Amino acid sequence: MLRLAAGRHEEPSEEPSAAVLDRRTLRSTPESGARAGYDGAKRKKGSKLHLAVDTLGHLLAAHVTPATADDRAEVGHVAQAVQVATGESIDLAYVDQVLHR
């Protein structure tokens, strides 16, 4: 309904055809326990939130890991969750570039 209200075409399906995948490192708290890890690139101890949204910004999938998780490995998990959530309607995904120093 939100996609139709935004003027998106109903044909051939109401599901999105493109997604944006990204991640964010969240600082840990004492309650984080074993879930917390250290993200060397961001210099933060905590958890990573890997998420996917459609081109309107609506959440399609989210996955939380320790901050030590490899971003490239998690893209596959999030992409698979997106395809399940949308009935495999996603044809194109925009993914943030991973920089290594």
mmCIF file with all atom_site columns, N, CA, C and O in Angstrom, residues 15-44:
data_model
loop_
_atom_site.group_PDB
_atom_site.id
_atom_site.type_symbol
_atom_site.label_atom_id
_atom_site.label_alt_id
_atom_site.label_comp_id
_atom_site.label_asym_id
_atom_site.label_entity_id
_atom_site.label_seq_id
_atom_site.pdbx_PDB_ins_code
_atom_site.Cartn_x
_atom_site.Cartn_y
_atom_site.Cartn_z
_atom_site.occupancy
_atom_site.B_iso_or_equiv
_atom_site.pdbx_formal_charge
_atom_site.auth_seq_id
_atom_site.auth_comp_id
_atom_site.auth_asym_id
_atom_site.auth_atom_id
_atom_site.pdbx_PDB_model_num
ATOM 1   N N  . GLU A 1 15 ? 5.712  -5.541  -5.284 1.00 0.00 ? 15 GLU A N  1
ATOM 2   C CA . GLU A 1 15 ? 6.960  -5.663  -4.553 1.00 0.00 ? 15 GLU A CA 1
ATOM 3   C C  . GLU A 1 15 ? 8.042  -4.803  -5.210 1.00 0.00 ? 15 GLU A C  1
ATOM 4   O O  . GLU A 1 15 ? 8.022  -4.573  -6.417 1.00 0.00 ? 15 GLU A O  1
ATOM 5   N N  . PRO A 1 16 ? 9.028  -4.329  -4.429 1.00 0.00 ? 16 PRO A N  1
ATOM 6   C CA . PRO A 1 16 ? 10.115 -3.512  -4.999 1.00 0.00 ? 16 PRO A CA 1
ATOM 7   C C  . PRO A 1 16 ? 11.016 -4.340  -5.908 1.00 0.00 ? 16 PRO A C  1
ATOM 8   O O  . PRO A 1 16 ? 11.112 -5.559  -5.770 1.00 0.00 ? 16 PRO A O  1
ATOM 9   N N  . SER A 1 17 ? 11.692 -3.659  -6.832 1.00 0.00 ? 17 SER A N  1
ATOM 10  C CA . SER A 1 17 ? 12.637 -4.349  -7.718 1.00 0.00 ? 17 SER A CA 1
ATOM 11  C C  . SER A 1 17 ? 14.076 -3.958  -7.409 1.00 0.00 ? 17 SER A C  1
ATOM 12  O O  . SER A 1 17 ? 15.004 -4.511  -7.988 1.00 0.00 ? 17 SER A O  1
ATOM 13  N N  . ALA A 1 18 ? 14.281 -2.990  -6.507 1.00 0.00 ? 18 ALA A N  1
ATOM 14  C CA . ALA A 1 18 ? 15.630 -2.560  -6.135 1.00 0.00 ? 18 ALA A CA 1
ATOM 15  C C  . ALA A 1 18 ? 15.708 -2.368  -4.627 1.00 0.00 ? 18 ALA A C  1
ATOM 16  O O  . ALA A 1 18 ? 14.716 -2.059  -3.975 1.00 0.00 ? 18 ALA A O  1
ATOM 17  N N  . ALA A 1 19 ? 16.920 -2.573  -4.105 1.00 0.00 ? 19 ALA A N  1
ATOM 18  C CA . ALA A 1 19 ? 17.147 -2.433  -2.661 1.00 0.00 ? 19 ALA A CA 1
ATOM 19  C C  . ALA A 1 19 ? 18.490 -1.755  -2.426 1.00 0.00 ? 19 ALA A C  1
ATOM 20  O O  . ALA A 1 19 ? 19.377 -1.786  -3.280 1.00 0.00 ? 19 ALA A O  1
ATOM 21  N N  . VAL A 1 20 ? 18.621 -1.158  -1.255 1.00 0.00 ? 20 VAL A N  1
ATOM 22  C CA . VAL A 1 20 ? 19.867 -0.534  -0.821 1.00 0.00 ? 20 VAL A CA 1
ATOM 23  C C  . VAL A 1 20 ? 20.305 -1.254  0.447  1.00 0.00 ? 20 VAL A C  1
ATOM 24  O O  . VAL A 1 20 ? 19.540 -1.341  1.406  1.00 0.00 ? 20 VAL A O  1
ATOM 25  N N  . LEU A 1 21 ? 21.542 -1.791  0.446  1.00 0.00 ? 21 LEU A N  1
ATOM 26  C CA . LEU A 1 21 ? 22.079 -2.502  1.601  1.00 0.00 ? 21 LEU A CA 1
ATOM 27  C C  . LEU A 1 21 ? 23.211 -1.696  2.204  1.00 0.00 ? 21 LEU A C  1
ATOM 28  O O  . LEU A 1 21 ? 24.054 -1.155  1.484  1.00 0.00 ? 21 LEU A O  1
ATOM 29  N N  . ASP A 1 22 ? 23.236 -1.611  3.513  1.00 0.00 ? 22 ASP A N  1
ATOM 30  C CA . ASP A 1 22 ? 24.292 -0.879  4.208  1.00 0.00 ? 22 ASP A CA 1
ATOM 31  C C  . ASP A 1 22 ? 24.417 -1.440  5.611  1.00 0.00 ? 22 ASP A C  1
ATOM 32  O O  . ASP A 1 22 ? 23.653 -2.301  6.022  1.00 0.00 ? 22 ASP A O  1
ATOM 33  N N  . ARG A 1 23 ? 25.387 -0.944  6.351  1.00 0.00 ? 23 ARG A N  1
ATOM 34  C CA . ARG A 1 23 ? 25.573 -1.378  7.733  1.00 0.00 ? 23 ARG A CA 1
ATOM 35  C C  . ARG A 1 23 ? 25.996 -0.204  8.585  1.00 0.00 ? 23 ARG A C  1
ATOM 36  O O  . ARG A 1 23 ? 26.471 0.804   8.085  1.00 0.00 ? 23 ARG A O  1
ATOM 37  N N  . ARG A 1 24 ? 25.777 -0.369  9.874  1.00 0.00 ? 24 ARG A N  1
ATOM 38  C CA . ARG A 1 24 ? 26.124 0.668   10.838 1.00 0.00 ? 24 ARG A CA 1
ATOM 39  C C  . ARG A 1 24 ? 26.644 -0.017  12.090 1.00 0.00 ? 24 ARG A C  1
ATOM 40  O O  . ARG A 1 24 ? 26.110 -1.036  12.514 1.00 0.00 ? 24 ARG A O  1
ATOM 41  N N  . THR A 1 25 ? 27.688 0.556   12.686 1.00 0.00 ? 25 THR A N  1
ATOM 42  C CA . THR A 1 25 ? 28.214 0.030   13.936 1.00 0.00 ? 25 THR A CA 1
ATOM 43  C C  . THR A 1 25 ? 27.600 0.799   15.091 1.00 0.00 ? 25 THR A C  1
ATOM 44  O O  . THR A 1 25 ? 27.641 2.026   15.124 1.00 0.00 ? 25 THR A O  1
ATOM 45  N N  . LEU A 1 26 ? 27.008 0.065   16.027 1.00 0.00 ? 26 LEU A N  1
ATOM 46  C CA . LEU A 1 26 ? 26.371 0.656   17.199 1.00 0.00 ? 26 LEU A CA 1
ATOM 47  C C  . LEU A 1 26 ? 27.244 0.404   18.418 1.00 0.00 ? 26 LEU A C  1
ATOM 48  O O  . LEU A 1 26 ? 27.714 -0.720  18.625 1.00 0.00 ? 26 LEU A O  1
ATOM 49  N N  . ARG A 1 27 ? 27.472 1.415   19.205 1.00 0.00 ? 27 ARG A N  1
ATOM 50  C CA . ARG A 1 27 ? 28.301 1.257   20.409 1.00 0.00 ? 27 ARG A CA 1
ATOM 51  C C  . ARG A 1 27 ? 27.640 0.300   21.386 1.00 0.00 ? 27 ARG A C  1
ATOM 52  O O  . ARG A 1 27 ? 26.421 0.267   21.524 1.00 0.00 ? 27 ARG A O  1
ATOM 53  N N  . SER A 1 28 ? 28.482 -0.449  22.077 1.00 0.00 ? 28 SER A N  1
ATOM 54  C CA . SER A 1 28 ? 27.960 -1.426  23.031 1.00 0.00 ? 28 SER A CA 1
ATOM 55  C C  . SER A 1 28 ? 27.606 -0.772  24.360 1.00 0.00 ? 28 SER A C  1
ATOM 56  O O  . SER A 1 28 ? 28.034 0.336   24.673 1.00 0.00 ? 28 SER A O  1
ATOM 57  N N  . THR A 1 29 ? 26.815 -1.500  25.117 1.00 0.00 ? 29 THR A N  1
ATOM 58  C CA . THR A 1 29 ? 26.460 -1.119  26.480 1.00 0.00 ? 29 THR A CA 1
ATOM 59  C C  . THR A 1 29 ? 26.816 -2.305  27.374 1.00 0.00 ? 29 THR A C  1
ATOM 60  O O  . THR A 1 29 ? 27.118 -3.390  26.872 1.00 0.00 ? 29 THR A O  1
ATOM 61  N N  . PRO A 1 30 ? 26.791 -2.152  28.670 1.00 0.00 ? 30 PRO A N  1
ATOM 62  C CA . PRO A 1 30 ? 27.066 -3.294  29.540 1.00 0.00 ? 30 PRO A CA 1
ATOM 63  C C  . PRO A 1 30 ? 26.129 -4.481  29.270 1.00 0.00 ? 30 PRO A C  1
ATOM 64  O O  . PRO A 1 30 ? 26.504 -5.620  29.445 1.00 0.00 ? 30 PRO A O  1
ATOM 65  N N  . GLU A 1 31 ? 24.921 -4.213  28.783 1.00 0.00 ? 31 GLU A N  1
ATOM 66  C CA . GLU A 1 31 ? 23.967 -5.278  28.490 1.00 0.00 ? 31 GLU A CA 1
ATOM 67  C C  . GLU A 1 31 ? 24.289 -6.025  27.197 1.00 0.00 ? 31 GLU A C  1
ATOM 68  O O  . GLU A 1 31 ? 23.709 -7.075  26.928 1.00 0.00 ? 31 GLU A O  1
ATOM 69  N N  . SER A 1 32 ? 25.204 -5.514  26.379 1.00 0.00 ? 32 SER A N  1
ATOM 70  C CA . SER A 1 32 ? 25.535 -6.150  25.105 1.00 0.00 ? 32 SER A CA 1
ATOM 71  C C  . SER A 1 32 ? 26.183 -7.513  25.296 1.00 0.00 ? 32 SER A C  1
ATOM 72  O O  . SER A 1 32 ? 26.003 -8.403  24.471 1.00 0.00 ? 32 SER A O  1
ATOM 73  N N  . GLY A 1 33 ? 26.956 -7.666  26.344 1.00 0.00 ? 33 GLY A N  1
ATOM 74  C CA . GLY A 1 33 ? 27.590 -8.945  26.644 1.00 0.00 ? 33 GLY A CA 1
ATOM 75  C C  . GLY A 1 33 ? 28.436 -9.474  25.498 1.00 0.00 ? 33 GLY A C  1
ATOM 76  O O  . GLY A 1 33 ? 29.178 -8.742  24.858 1.00 0.00 ? 33 GLY A O  1
ATOM 77  N N  . ALA A 1 34 ? 28.289 -10.763 25.204 1.00 0.00 ? 34 ALA A N  1
ATOM 78  C CA . ALA A 1 34 ? 29.102 -11.434 24.186 1.00 0.00 ? 34 ALA A CA 1
ATOM 79  C C  . ALA A 1 34 ? 28.797 -10.946 22.774 1.00 0.00 ? 34 ALA A C  1
ATOM 80  O O  . ALA A 1 34 ? 29.579 -11.173 21.857 1.00 0.00 ? 34 ALA A O  1
ATOM 81  N N  . ARG A 1 35 ? 27.669 -10.297 22.580 1.00 0.00 ? 35 ARG A N  1
ATOM 82  C CA . ARG A 1 35 ? 27.300 -9.802  21.258 1.00 0.00 ? 35 ARG A CA 1
ATOM 83  C C  . ARG A 1 35 ? 28.251 -8.712  20.780 1.00 0.00 ? 35 ARG A C  1
ATOM 84  O O  . ARG A 1 35 ? 28.431 -8.504  19.588 1.00 0.00 ? 35 ARG A O  1
ATOM 85  N N  . ALA A 1 36 ? 28.871 -7.996  21.699 1.00 0.00 ? 36 ALA A N  1
ATOM 86  C CA . ALA A 1 36 ? 29.745 -6.878  21.332 1.00 0.00 ? 36 ALA A CA 1
ATOM 87  C C  . ALA A 1 36 ? 31.070 -7.387  20.783 1.00 0.00 ? 36 ALA A C  1
ATOM 88  O O  . ALA A 1 36 ? 31.593 -8.407  21.207 1.00 0.00 ? 36 ALA A O  1
ATOM 89  N N  . GLY A 1 37 ? 31.604 -6.677  19.812 1.00 0.00 ? 37 GLY A N  1
ATOM 90  C CA . GLY A 1 37 ? 32.911 -6.953  19.236 1.00 0.00 ? 37 GLY A CA 1
ATOM 91  C C  . GLY A 1 37 ? 33.550 -5.627  18.884 1.00 0.00 ? 37 GLY A C  1
ATOM 92  O O  . GLY A 1 37 ? 32.956 -4.573  19.081 1.00 0.00 ? 37 GLY A O  1
ATOM 93  N N  . TYR A 1 38 ? 34.763 -5.667  18.334 1.00 0.00 ? 38 TYR A N  1
ATOM 94  C CA . TYR A 1 38 ? 35.459 -4.426  18.003 1.00 0.00 ? 38 TYR A CA 1
ATOM 95  C C  . TYR A 1 38 ? 35.521 -4.258  16.495 1.00 0.00 ? 38 TYR A C  1
ATOM 96  O O  . TYR A 1 38 ? 36.001 -5.135  15.768 1.00 0.00 ? 38 TYR A O  1
ATOM 97  N N  . ASP A 1 39 ? 35.029 -3.140  15.999 1.00 0.00 ? 39 ASP A N  1
ATOM 98  C CA . ASP A 1 39 ? 35.097 -2.781  14.588 1.00 0.00 ? 39 ASP A CA 1
ATOM 99  C C  . ASP A 1 39 ? 36.308 -1.879  14.411 1.00 0.00 ? 39 ASP A C  1
ATOM 100 O O  . ASP A 1 39 ? 36.278 -0.704  14.769 1.00 0.00 ? 39 ASP A O  1
ATOM 101 N N  . GLY A 1 40 ? 37.400 -2.434  13.885 1.00 0.00 ? 40 GLY A N  1
ATOM 102 C CA . GLY A 1 40 ? 38.643 -1.685  13.726 1.00 0.00 ? 40 GLY A CA 1
ATOM 103 C C  . GLY A 1 40 ? 38.516 -0.513  12.768 1.00 0.00 ? 40 GLY A C  1
ATOM 104 O O  . GLY A 1 40 ? 39.147 0.520   12.953 1.00 0.00 ? 40 GLY A O  1
ATOM 105 N N  . ALA A 1 41 ? 37.702 -0.663  11.730 1.00 0.00 ? 41 ALA A N  1
ATOM 106 C CA . ALA A 1 41 ? 37.534 0.419   10.750 1.00 0.00 ? 41 ALA A CA 1
ATOM 107 C C  . ALA A 1 41 ? 36.843 1.627   11.366 1.00 0.00 ? 41 ALA A C  1
ATOM 108 O O  . ALA A 1 41 ? 37.177 2.768   11.055 1.00 0.00 ? 41 ALA A O  1
ATOM 109 N N  . LYS A 1 42 ? 35.877 1.388   12.233 1.00 0.00 ? 42 LYS A N  1
ATOM 110 C CA . LYS A 1 42 ? 35.143 2.482   12.873 1.00 0.00 ? 42 LYS A CA 1
ATOM 111 C C  . LYS A 1 42 ? 35.702 2.828   14.254 1.00 0.00 ? 42 LYS A C  1
ATOM 112 O O  . LYS A 1 42 ? 35.274 3.789   14.875 1.00 0.00 ? 42 LYS A O  1
ATOM 113 N N  . ARG A 1 43 ? 36.619 1.984   14.741 1.00 0.00 ? 43 ARG A N  1
ATOM 114 C CA . ARG A 1 43 ? 37.215 2.152   16.072 1.00 0.00 ? 43 ARG A CA 1
ATOM 115 C C  . ARG A 1 43 ? 36.144 2.226   17.162 1.00 0.00 ? 43 ARG A C  1
ATOM 116 O O  . ARG A 1 43 ? 36.174 3.099   18.025 1.00 0.00 ? 43 ARG A O  1
ATOM 117 N N  . LYS A 1 44 ? 35.192 1.289   17.068 1.00 0.00 ? 44 LYS A N  1
ATOM 118 C CA . LYS A 1 44 ? 34.102 1.217   18.043 1.00 0.00 ? 44 LYS A CA 1
ATOM 119 C C  . LYS A 1 44 ? 33.931 -0.218  18.511 1.00 0.00 ? 44 LYS A C  1
ATOM 120 O O  . LYS A 1 44 ? 34.050 -1.151  17.724 1.00 0.00 ? 44 LYS A O  1
#
